[in-house]
Amino acid sequence: MEVELERATMEVDLEQIAVEAELEQAAVEIELEQVILYRSSSKFLSCRSCVSSTFVPCVAALCLAFRRLGALGFLSMTALWFTCPVIVAFIFSSGEFLVSLVGHALGQTPMRDLDSYSWVQEDVKLHGSVATDLDIILFFRDSVSIACEGVKKDYKCILCLSSDRGCFVGAAPVYSIVDYGAKSDGRTDSTKSLQAAWEAACGSSGSATIYVPAGSFLVRPVTFNGPCMSSRITFRIDGALVAPSGYSGAGELIVFDHVEGVSLYGGTIDGRGSALWACKAAGGRYCPRGSTSLTFRNSKDVVISGLTSVNSELYHVVIDYCERVLVHGVRITAAGSSPNTDGIHVQGSNDVTITSVSIRTGDDCISIGPGTTNLWIEQVACGPGHGISIGSLGKGYEEKGVENVTVKTTVFTGTQNGLRIKTWGRPSEGFVKGVVFEHASMQNVHNPIIIDQNYCPSHKGCPDKNSGVKISEVTYSDIHGSSASQVAVNFDCSATNPCIGIGLQDIKLTYGRSTAESSCNHVDGTASGFVMPPSCI
């Protein structure tokens, strides 16, 4: 039977299924596709797209058989062989990839962000490869819980079918902040309610979910500290967490510190930064630096998915000294004139993946600080803003380097920079090595490709104007579009530590009706394929 890979929603009468069901007249929506691994050592998978709901009755019957009959459900699978040939054949022929099947009851709170779940998957191979196991997940409201991760809100997974794990049933507690006194009026301080829900979830055994329902919840600076007893905590937000009006010198609004296995799904964080921006624009002498909206520090195995961050006073999302982090489907917005409102800042972290994000700010869309290794950035829409920047680096002498960074499939619109590496013009032991920029589209970008090793704001603190940061093995491939300045490719490297191993391949950048140009200082490398403007390397 041919399977059409398309979104399908249809009503299914579960009373017609061979196995008696407790759910009647349930309308389900099915999401199905292979799950792609994001990082080599990551535990994070993603599923997208859908399949014709021809599968629904068969999978529902199989799921309910497992639920009601336990181990005897395997016999039900055999019985379904002839009644559901497509499902069974698909299950046993899918050894080359892992599949997630997700359904939910229509007419109730819809499940959003279906394309990002966290799994405990141990035999993970290389980036871009696919798993060799098979999982089928069917979600219904008010059903029993299962030992699957990434369950949304009060939806419960009632089936985990796997060649080596079978079916496991358990319960995952949900801690709603409303049960701890939070009010969704945007005026009542809900900080203590959030902390109480966190402490309950953190102290629970197994998995737990903290739930922020629809509405606006006022939150003041708060830190969620670990380590926790709970092996995995899901922070599900359907409403908005809103900072106080005005501004203070708090520095950070929401912080997760020393946590492991925390997943944050959906919702909005509103930093309400316009008052501070106005203070800075007016040249006020007593304007505080501002607060970052969301920070993960010293943490591991983190997922941030489907979050919307608006109007942060300072950086929107900060990944600080973390390992194995996935940021997916995030939307970040601030005024184009807002100062220092970087979208996502990563520093001192290893194995971070950022995918499918849209960022419109007054500063860098994504900034990469010292000590960052194994960073993967893909599918980014950036602008307005200052582009994607490695740096600034080299302000401190004993600063750690940046290594193994991939930035691909990006679109820059009206930004100050596109792909930038920026280092201070002062001595440093820092370095940048092993960077790949590929498949980037530039739309009226002032500096589409730039390395600036003479960064020295206000001409202070740069004694000899020569950067000690060593830049090597940086490649630019398939970069095209329009430049807002005539110099579309600018390599201004250190006189004492020239850039080496710089590669240009298939570059096509234009400048209005004039000819775009390249500029090179202290750089060595190669150019191949069609390169416009002509290479100066």
Coordinates of C-alpha atoms in Angstrom, one line a residue:
M1 CA 0.0 0.0 0.0
E2 CA 1.5 3.3 -1.0
V3 CA 2.1 5.8 1.8
E4 CA 1.8 9.5 1.1
L5 CA 4.1 11.6 3.1
E6 CA 1.8 14.5 3.9
R7 CA 0.0 16.0 6.8
A8 CA -3.2 14.1 7.4
T9 CA -5.9 14.7 10.0
M10 CA -8.9 12.4 10.2
E11 CA -11.4 11.1 12.7
V12 CA -11.0 7.5 13.8
D13 CA -13.7 5.4 15.5
L14 CA -11.7 3.4 18.0
E15 CA -14.8 1.2 18.7
Q16 CA -14.2 -0.5 15.3
I17 CA -10.7 -1.6 16.4
A18 CA -10.3 -5.3 17.3
V19 CA -9.1 -4.4 20.8
E20 CA -11.6 -2.8 23.1
A21 CA -10.6 0.9 23.7
E22 CA -11.5 3.2 26.5
L23 CA -11.1 6.2 24.2
E24 CA -14.2 6.7 21.9
Q25 CA -14.5 8.9 18.8
A26 CA -11.0 10.1 19.1
A27 CA -9.7 12.3 16.4
V28 CA -6.0 12.0 16.0
E29 CA -3.3 13.8 14.0
I30 CA -0.3 11.7 13.0
E31 CA 3.2 12.9 12.6
L32 CA 5.7 10.5 11.0
E33 CA 9.1 10.6 9.5
Q34 CA 12.6 9.5 10.1
V35 CA 14.5 11.1 13.0
I36 CA 17.8 12.8 12.2
L37 CA 20.6 13.0 14.7
Y38 CA 21.9 16.5 15.3
R39 CA 25.3 16.0 16.9
S40 CA 27.8 13.2 17.1
S41 CA 27.6 12.7 20.9
S42 CA 24.2 14.2 21.3
K43 CA 21.2 12.4 22.7
F44 CA 18.7 14.7 20.9
L45 CA 16.6 13.6 17.9
S46 CA 14.0 15.4 15.9
C47 CA 11.0 14.2 13.9
R48 CA 9.0 16.1 11.3
S49 CA 6.4 15.9 8.5
C50 CA 3.6 13.4 8.5
V51 CA 2.0 10.4 6.9
S52 CA -1.4 9.4 5.7
S53 CA -3.6 8.4 8.6
T54 CA -4.2 5.0 7.0
F55 CA -1.9 3.9 9.8
V56 CA -4.1 5.2 12.6
P57 CA -6.4 2.3 13.3
C58 CA -3.6 -0.3 13.1
V59 CA -1.3 1.6 15.4
A60 CA -4.0 2.5 17.8
A61 CA -5.0 -1.2 18.1
L62 CA -1.4 -2.2 18.6
C63 CA -0.9 0.5 21.2
L64 CA -4.0 -0.4 23.1
A65 CA -3.1 -4.1 22.9
F66 CA 0.2 -3.4 24.7
R67 CA -1.5 -1.2 27.2
R68 CA -4.2 -3.7 28.1
L69 CA -2.5 -7.0 27.7
G70 CA 1.1 -6.2 28.6
A71 CA 3.4 -9.0 27.3
L72 CA 0.5 -10.6 25.5
G73 CA 0.5 -7.6 23.3
F74 CA 3.2 -9.3 21.2
L75 CA 0.6 -11.9 20.3
S76 CA -1.7 -9.1 19.2
M77 CA 1.0 -7.8 17.0
T78 CA 1.0 -11.2 15.2
A79 CA -2.7 -11.1 14.9
L80 CA -2.6 -7.7 13.3
W81 CA -0.1 -8.9 10.7
F82 CA -2.9 -9.7 8.2
T83 CA -5.2 -6.8 9.2
C84 CA -2.5 -4.2 9.1
P85 CA 0.0 -5.3 6.6
V86 CA 1.3 -1.8 5.9
I87 CA 2.1 -1.1 9.5
V88 CA 3.8 -4.4 10.2
A89 CA 5.7 -4.4 7.0
F90 CA 6.8 -0.8 7.7
I91 CA 7.9 -1.6 11.3
F92 CA 10.0 -4.6 10.3
S93 CA 11.5 -3.0 7.2
S94 CA 12.7 0.2 8.9
G95 CA 16.0 -1.0 10.3
E96 CA 17.9 2.0 8.8
F97 CA 16.1 4.7 10.7
L98 CA 14.1 5.5 13.8
V99 CA 10.5 6.6 13.5
S100 CA 8.3 8.6 15.8
L101 CA 4.6 8.5 15.4
V102 CA 2.7 11.1 17.4
G103 CA -1.1 11.7 17.7
H104 CA -3.2 13.9 19.8
A105 CA -6.9 14.4 20.4
L106 CA -8.3 17.3 18.4
G107 CA -10.5 19.9 19.9
Q108 CA -8.4 20.2 23.0
T109 CA -5.2 22.1 23.6
P110 CA -3.1 21.2 20.6
M111 CA 0.4 19.7 20.9
R112 CA 2.9 22.1 19.5
D113 CA 6.5 21.8 18.6
L114 CA 6.1 18.2 17.6
D115 CA 9.4 18.3 15.8
S116 CA 11.7 18.2 18.8
Y117 CA 11.9 15.5 21.4
S118 CA 14.6 14.3 23.7
W119 CA 15.4 10.6 23.9
V120 CA 17.8 8.4 25.7
Q121 CA 19.5 6.9 22.6
E122 CA 22.9 5.5 23.3
D123 CA 24.2 4.2 19.9
V124 CA 24.4 7.6 18.3
K125 CA 26.7 7.8 15.3
L126 CA 27.9 10.8 13.3
H127 CA 26.0 14.1 12.6
G128 CA 23.6 13.7 9.8
S129 CA 23.4 9.9 10.1
V130 CA 20.3 8.2 11.3
A131 CA 19.5 5.8 14.1
T132 CA 19.1 2.1 13.6
D133 CA 16.3 1.5 16.1
L134 CA 12.6 1.9 15.8
D135 CA 10.2 3.6 18.2
I136 CA 6.5 4.2 17.7
I137 CA 4.9 6.7 20.0
L138 CA 1.2 7.4 20.2
F139 CA 0.0 10.2 22.4
F140 CA -3.5 10.7 23.9
R141 CA -4.8 13.0 26.6
D142 CA -5.7 11.4 30.0
S143 CA -4.0 8.0 29.2
V144 CA -1.4 6.3 31.2
S145 CA 2.2 7.5 31.1
I146 CA 5.1 5.7 29.6
A147 CA 8.9 6.0 30.0
C148 CA 9.3 8.2 27.0
E149 CA 10.9 11.6 27.2
G150 CA 9.6 14.8 25.7
V151 CA 5.9 14.3 26.6
K152 CA 4.1 17.5 26.3
K153 CA 2.1 19.0 29.2
D154 CA -0.5 16.5 30.4
Y155 CA -0.4 14.4 27.2
K156 CA 0.8 10.9 28.1
C157 CA 2.7 8.4 26.0
I158 CA 0.9 5.1 26.1
L159 CA 3.2 3.0 23.9
C160 CA 7.0 2.6 23.4
L161 CA 7.6 -0.2 21.0
S162 CA 11.2 -1.0 20.4
S163 CA 13.1 -4.1 19.3
D164 CA 15.2 -4.0 22.5
R165 CA 13.1 -2.1 25.0
G166 CA 9.6 -3.4 24.6
C167 CA 6.8 -1.6 26.4
F168 CA 7.3 0.1 29.8
V169 CA 4.6 1.8 31.7
G170 CA 5.1 4.4 34.5
A171 CA 3.9 7.8 35.7
A172 CA 5.5 11.2 35.3
P173 CA 4.2 13.8 37.8
V174 CA 3.1 17.3 36.5
Y175 CA 3.7 20.3 38.7
S176 CA 1.6 23.3 37.6
I177 CA 2.7 26.6 39.0
V178 CA -1.0 27.6 39.4
D179 CA -1.2 24.8 42.1
Y180 CA 1.6 26.7 44.0
G181 CA -0.3 30.1 43.9
A182 CA 0.8 31.6 40.6
K183 CA -1.7 34.1 39.0
S184 CA -2.0 34.6 35.3
D185 CA -2.8 38.3 35.5
G186 CA 0.7 39.6 34.6
R187 CA 0.8 41.7 37.9
T188 CA 1.0 39.1 40.7
D189 CA 4.6 38.0 41.5
S190 CA 4.8 34.3 40.5
T191 CA 8.5 33.9 41.3
K192 CA 7.9 31.9 44.5
S193 CA 5.4 29.7 42.8
L194 CA 7.9 28.9 40.1
Q195 CA 10.6 28.1 42.7
A196 CA 8.2 25.9 44.6
A197 CA 7.3 23.9 41.5
W198 CA 11.0 23.6 40.6
E199 CA 11.9 22.3 44.0
A200 CA 9.1 19.7 43.9
A201 CA 10.1 18.5 40.4
C202 CA 13.8 18.6 41.2
G203 CA 13.3 16.5 44.3
S204 CA 11.1 13.9 42.6
S205 CA 12.3 10.5 41.4
G206 CA 12.3 9.8 37.7
S207 CA 11.0 12.2 35.2
A208 CA 8.8 15.3 36.1
T209 CA 7.1 18.2 34.3
I210 CA 6.7 21.8 35.4
Y211 CA 3.7 23.4 33.7
V212 CA 3.1 27.1 33.0
P213 CA -0.4 27.4 31.6
A214 CA -1.8 30.0 29.3
G215 CA -1.7 33.5 30.6
S216 CA 0.9 36.1 31.7
F217 CA 3.0 35.4 34.8
L218 CA 5.2 38.1 36.3
V219 CA 8.6 36.7 37.3
R220 CA 11.5 38.5 39.0
P221 CA 15.1 37.3 38.8
V222 CA 15.1 33.6 39.7
T223 CA 17.7 30.8 39.7
F224 CA 16.7 27.1 39.3
N225 CA 19.6 25.3 41.0
G226 CA 20.7 21.7 40.5
P227 CA 21.8 19.0 40.7
C228 CA 18.4 17.3 41.0
M229 CA 17.2 13.9 42.1
S230 CA 14.9 13.8 39.0
S231 CA 16.7 12.3 36.0
R232 CA 14.8 14.5 33.5
I233 CA 12.7 17.7 34.0
T234 CA 10.4 19.1 31.3
F235 CA 9.6 22.8 31.7
R236 CA 6.4 23.2 29.5
I237 CA 5.3 26.8 28.9
D238 CA 1.9 27.5 27.2
G239 CA 1.8 31.1 28.6
A240 CA 4.3 33.9 29.0
L241 CA 6.9 34.7 31.7
V242 CA 7.1 38.5 32.0
A243 CA 9.8 40.6 33.6
P244 CA 8.9 43.5 35.8
S245 CA 8.4 46.9 34.2
G246 CA 11.2 49.4 34.5
Y247 CA 14.7 48.0 34.9
S248 CA 17.2 47.0 37.6
G249 CA 20.8 45.9 37.8
A250 CA 19.9 42.2 38.4
G251 CA 22.0 40.9 35.5
E252 CA 19.9 37.8 34.8
L253 CA 16.2 37.1 34.8
I254 CA 15.8 33.3 34.5
V255 CA 18.8 31.0 35.2
F256 CA 19.3 27.2 35.3
D257 CA 22.5 26.3 37.1
H258 CA 24.1 22.9 37.4
V259 CA 21.1 21.1 36.0
E260 CA 21.1 18.0 33.8
G261 CA 18.4 16.6 31.5
V262 CA 16.2 19.8 31.5
S263 CA 14.0 20.4 28.5
L264 CA 12.2 23.7 28.0
Y265 CA 9.3 23.7 25.5
G266 CA 7.2 26.5 24.1
G267 CA 5.9 29.7 25.6
T268 CA 7.2 33.2 25.7
I269 CA 9.7 35.1 27.8
D270 CA 9.2 38.9 27.7
G271 CA 12.1 40.9 29.0
R272 CA 10.3 44.2 28.7
G273 CA 13.6 45.9 27.9
S274 CA 12.3 49.1 26.1
A275 CA 12.7 51.3 29.2
L276 CA 16.4 50.3 29.6
W277 CA 17.0 50.8 25.9
A278 CA 15.5 54.3 26.1
C279 CA 17.8 55.1 29.1
K280 CA 20.9 54.0 27.2
A281 CA 19.8 55.9 24.0
A282 CA 19.4 59.1 26.1
G283 CA 23.0 58.7 27.4
G284 CA 21.9 58.2 30.9
R285 CA 24.7 58.0 33.4
Y286 CA 23.0 55.6 35.7
C287 CA 21.6 53.0 33.3
P288 CA 22.4 49.5 34.4
R289 CA 23.9 47.0 32.0
G290 CA 20.7 45.0 31.9
S291 CA 19.5 41.4 32.4
T292 CA 19.8 38.4 30.1
S293 CA 16.4 36.7 29.7
L294 CA 17.4 33.0 29.9
T295 CA 20.7 31.5 30.9
F296 CA 21.8 27.9 31.2
R297 CA 25.1 27.6 33.1
N298 CA 27.2 24.6 34.0
S299 CA 24.5 22.2 32.7
K300 CA 24.3 19.1 30.5
D301 CA 21.8 17.5 28.2
V302 CA 19.6 20.6 27.7
V303 CA 16.8 21.2 25.2
I304 CA 15.3 24.6 24.4
S305 CA 12.5 24.1 21.8
G306 CA 9.7 26.3 20.5
L307 CA 10.5 29.2 22.8
T308 CA 9.7 32.8 21.9
S309 CA 11.9 35.5 23.5
V310 CA 11.0 39.1 23.0
N311 CA 12.5 42.5 24.2
S312 CA 15.3 41.2 26.4
E313 CA 17.2 44.0 28.1
L314 CA 20.4 42.3 27.2
Y315 CA 21.2 38.9 25.7
H316 CA 18.1 36.7 25.1
V317 CA 19.5 33.2 25.5
V318 CA 22.9 32.4 27.0
I319 CA 24.6 29.0 26.9
D320 CA 27.4 29.3 29.4
Y321 CA 29.8 26.4 30.2
C322 CA 27.4 23.7 29.2
E323 CA 27.6 20.3 27.3
R324 CA 25.2 18.7 24.9
V325 CA 22.6 21.4 24.3
L326 CA 19.9 21.6 21.6
V327 CA 18.3 24.9 20.7
H328 CA 15.6 24.3 18.2
G329 CA 12.6 26.3 16.7
V330 CA 13.3 29.4 18.8
R331 CA 12.0 32.8 17.8
I332 CA 13.8 35.9 19.1
T333 CA 12.7 39.5 18.6
A334 CA 13.9 42.9 19.7
A335 CA 14.0 46.4 18.2
G336 CA 16.7 46.8 15.6
S337 CA 18.0 49.8 17.6
S338 CA 18.1 47.9 20.9
P339 CA 21.7 47.7 22.2
N340 CA 23.5 44.5 23.2
T341 CA 20.4 42.3 22.7
D342 CA 22.3 39.4 21.2
G343 CA 19.9 36.6 20.3
I344 CA 21.9 33.5 21.3
H345 CA 25.3 33.7 23.0
V346 CA 27.4 30.5 23.4
Q347 CA 30.6 30.5 25.4
G348 CA 32.8 27.9 27.2
S349 CA 30.5 25.2 25.9
N350 CA 30.9 21.9 24.0
D351 CA 28.5 20.1 21.7
V352 CA 25.8 22.7 21.2
T353 CA 23.4 22.5 18.3
I354 CA 21.3 25.5 17.1
T355 CA 18.7 24.8 14.4
S356 CA 15.6 26.3 12.8
V357 CA 15.8 29.7 14.6
S358 CA 14.6 33.2 13.6
I359 CA 16.4 36.1 15.2
R360 CA 15.7 39.9 14.8
T361 CA 17.6 42.0 17.3
G362 CA 19.8 45.1 17.7
D363 CA 23.0 43.1 18.0
D364 CA 24.5 39.7 17.0
C365 CA 21.9 37.1 16.0
I366 CA 24.3 34.5 17.4
S367 CA 27.6 35.3 19.1
I368 CA 30.2 32.7 19.9
G369 CA 32.5 33.4 22.8
P370 CA 35.9 31.9 24.0
G371 CA 36.1 28.2 24.9
T372 CA 33.4 27.1 22.5
T373 CA 34.0 23.7 20.7
N374 CA 31.9 21.5 18.5
L375 CA 29.2 24.0 17.7
W376 CA 26.6 23.3 14.9
I377 CA 24.4 26.1 13.6
E378 CA 21.9 25.4 10.8
Q379 CA 18.8 27.0 9.3
V380 CA 19.0 30.5 10.8
A381 CA 17.1 33.5 9.6
C382 CA 18.9 36.6 10.8
G383 CA 18.0 40.3 10.5
P384 CA 17.9 43.0 11.5
G385 CA 21.0 42.6 13.6
H386 CA 24.8 42.3 13.4
G387 CA 25.0 38.8 11.9
I388 CA 26.6 35.6 13.2
S389 CA 29.9 36.5 15.0
I390 CA 32.7 34.5 16.4
G391 CA 33.9 36.9 19.0
S392 CA 34.8 39.3 20.1
L393 CA 37.8 37.2 21.2
G394 CA 41.2 38.0 22.7
K395 CA 40.3 40.6 25.2
G396 CA 42.0 38.5 27.9
Y397 CA 45.5 37.1 27.4
E398 CA 44.9 33.6 28.7
E399 CA 41.6 33.2 26.8
K400 CA 40.5 29.8 25.5
G401 CA 40.1 29.3 21.8
V402 CA 37.1 28.4 19.5
E403 CA 37.3 25.2 17.5
N404 CA 35.1 23.0 15.2
V405 CA 32.3 25.4 14.3
T406 CA 29.8 24.8 11.4
V407 CA 27.4 27.4 10.2
K408 CA 25.2 26.4 7.3
T409 CA 21.9 27.2 5.5
T410 CA 21.6 30.8 6.8
V411 CA 19.7 33.9 5.5
F412 CA 20.9 37.4 6.4
T413 CA 18.5 40.3 5.7
G414 CA 19.7 43.9 6.1
T415 CA 22.3 43.0 8.8
Q416 CA 25.4 44.9 9.6
N417 CA 27.5 41.8 9.1
G418 CA 26.9 38.3 7.7
L419 CA 29.6 35.9 8.7
R420 CA 32.1 37.6 11.0
I421 CA 35.2 36.7 13.1
K422 CA 36.2 39.5 15.4
T423 CA 39.2 39.7 17.7
W424 CA 40.7 42.5 19.9
G425 CA 43.9 44.1 18.6
R426 CA 45.9 43.1 21.7
P427 CA 48.1 40.1 22.8
S428 CA 46.3 36.9 23.5
E429 CA 46.8 33.1 23.5
G430 CA 43.4 32.6 22.0
F431 CA 42.7 30.9 18.6
V432 CA 40.0 30.1 16.0
K433 CA 40.4 26.9 14.2
G434 CA 38.3 24.5 12.0
V435 CA 35.3 26.7 11.0
V436 CA 33.0 26.0 8.1
F437 CA 30.6 28.7 6.7
E438 CA 28.4 27.3 3.9
H439 CA 25.1 27.8 2.1
A440 CA 24.5 31.4 3.1
S441 CA 22.2 34.0 1.5
M442 CA 23.0 37.7 1.9
Q443 CA 20.3 40.3 1.2
N444 CA 21.6 43.8 1.4
V445 CA 24.3 43.0 4.1
H446 CA 27.0 45.6 4.8
N447 CA 29.8 43.1 5.5
P448 CA 28.8 39.7 4.1
I449 CA 32.2 38.1 4.8
I450 CA 34.5 39.7 7.3
I451 CA 37.5 38.9 9.6
D452 CA 38.3 41.9 11.8
Q453 CA 41.4 41.4 13.9
N454 CA 41.8 45.1 14.8
Y455 CA 38.7 45.4 17.0
C456 CA 39.3 48.2 19.5
P457 CA 36.2 50.1 20.5
S458 CA 36.9 53.7 21.5
H459 CA 40.6 53.0 20.7
K460 CA 41.2 52.0 24.3
G461 CA 43.0 49.0 25.7
C462 CA 44.8 48.0 22.5
P463 CA 48.5 48.8 23.2
D464 CA 50.0 47.6 19.9
K465 CA 46.9 47.1 17.8
N466 CA 48.1 43.5 16.8
S467 CA 45.8 40.7 17.8
G468 CA 47.4 37.6 19.3
V469 CA 44.5 35.4 18.3
K470 CA 45.5 32.8 15.7
I471 CA 42.9 32.2 13.0
S472 CA 43.3 29.1 10.8
E473 CA 41.4 26.6 8.7
V474 CA 38.3 28.7 7.9
T475 CA 36.3 27.9 4.8
Y476 CA 33.5 29.8 3.0
S477 CA 31.4 27.8 0.5
D478 CA 28.3 28.7 -1.5
I479 CA 27.9 32.3 -0.2
H480 CA 25.7 34.4 -2.4
G481 CA 23.6 37.5 -2.5
S482 CA 23.9 41.3 -2.3
S483 CA 26.3 43.5 -0.4
A484 CA 25.3 47.0 0.9
S485 CA 29.0 48.0 0.8
Q486 CA 31.4 47.8 -2.1
V487 CA 33.9 45.7 -0.1
A488 CA 31.9 42.5 0.2
V489 CA 34.8 40.3 1.3
N490 CA 37.1 41.8 3.9
F491 CA 40.0 39.9 5.6
D492 CA 41.8 42.3 8.0
C493 CA 44.0 39.9 9.9
S494 CA 46.8 40.4 12.5
A495 CA 50.1 41.6 11.2
T496 CA 51.9 39.4 13.8
N497 CA 49.6 36.4 13.5
P498 CA 48.3 36.3 9.9
C499 CA 45.2 34.2 9.0
I500 CA 46.2 30.9 7.4
G501 CA 44.3 28.2 5.6
I502 CA 41.4 30.5 4.5
G503 CA 39.3 28.9 1.8
L504 CA 36.8 30.5 -0.7
Q505 CA 34.7 28.3 -2.9
D506 CA 31.7 29.3 -5.0
I507 CA 31.2 32.8 -3.8
K508 CA 28.8 35.2 -5.7
L509 CA 28.3 38.6 -4.0
T510 CA 27.1 41.7 -5.9
Y511 CA 27.0 45.4 -5.1
G512 CA 24.2 47.3 -6.8
R513 CA 25.2 48.3 -10.3
S514 CA 28.8 48.6 -9.4
T515 CA 31.4 45.8 -8.9
A516 CA 31.9 44.3 -5.5
E517 CA 35.5 44.1 -4.2
S518 CA 37.6 42.1 -1.9
S519 CA 40.2 43.4 0.6
C520 CA 43.0 41.3 2.2
N521 CA 45.6 42.1 4.8
H522 CA 47.9 39.4 6.2
V523 CA 45.9 36.4 5.0
D524 CA 46.9 33.2 3.2
G525 CA 44.7 30.6 1.6
T526 CA 43.1 29.4 -1.6
A527 CA 40.1 30.1 -3.8
S528 CA 38.3 27.6 -6.1
G529 CA 35.2 27.5 -8.2
F530 CA 33.4 30.7 -9.2
V531 CA 34.5 33.5 -6.9
M532 CA 33.0 37.0 -7.2
P533 CA 34.3 39.4 -6.2
P534 CA 37.6 38.1 -7.4
S535 CA 39.7 36.7 -4.6
C536 CA 42.5 38.7 -3.1
I537 CA 44.0 35.8 -1.3

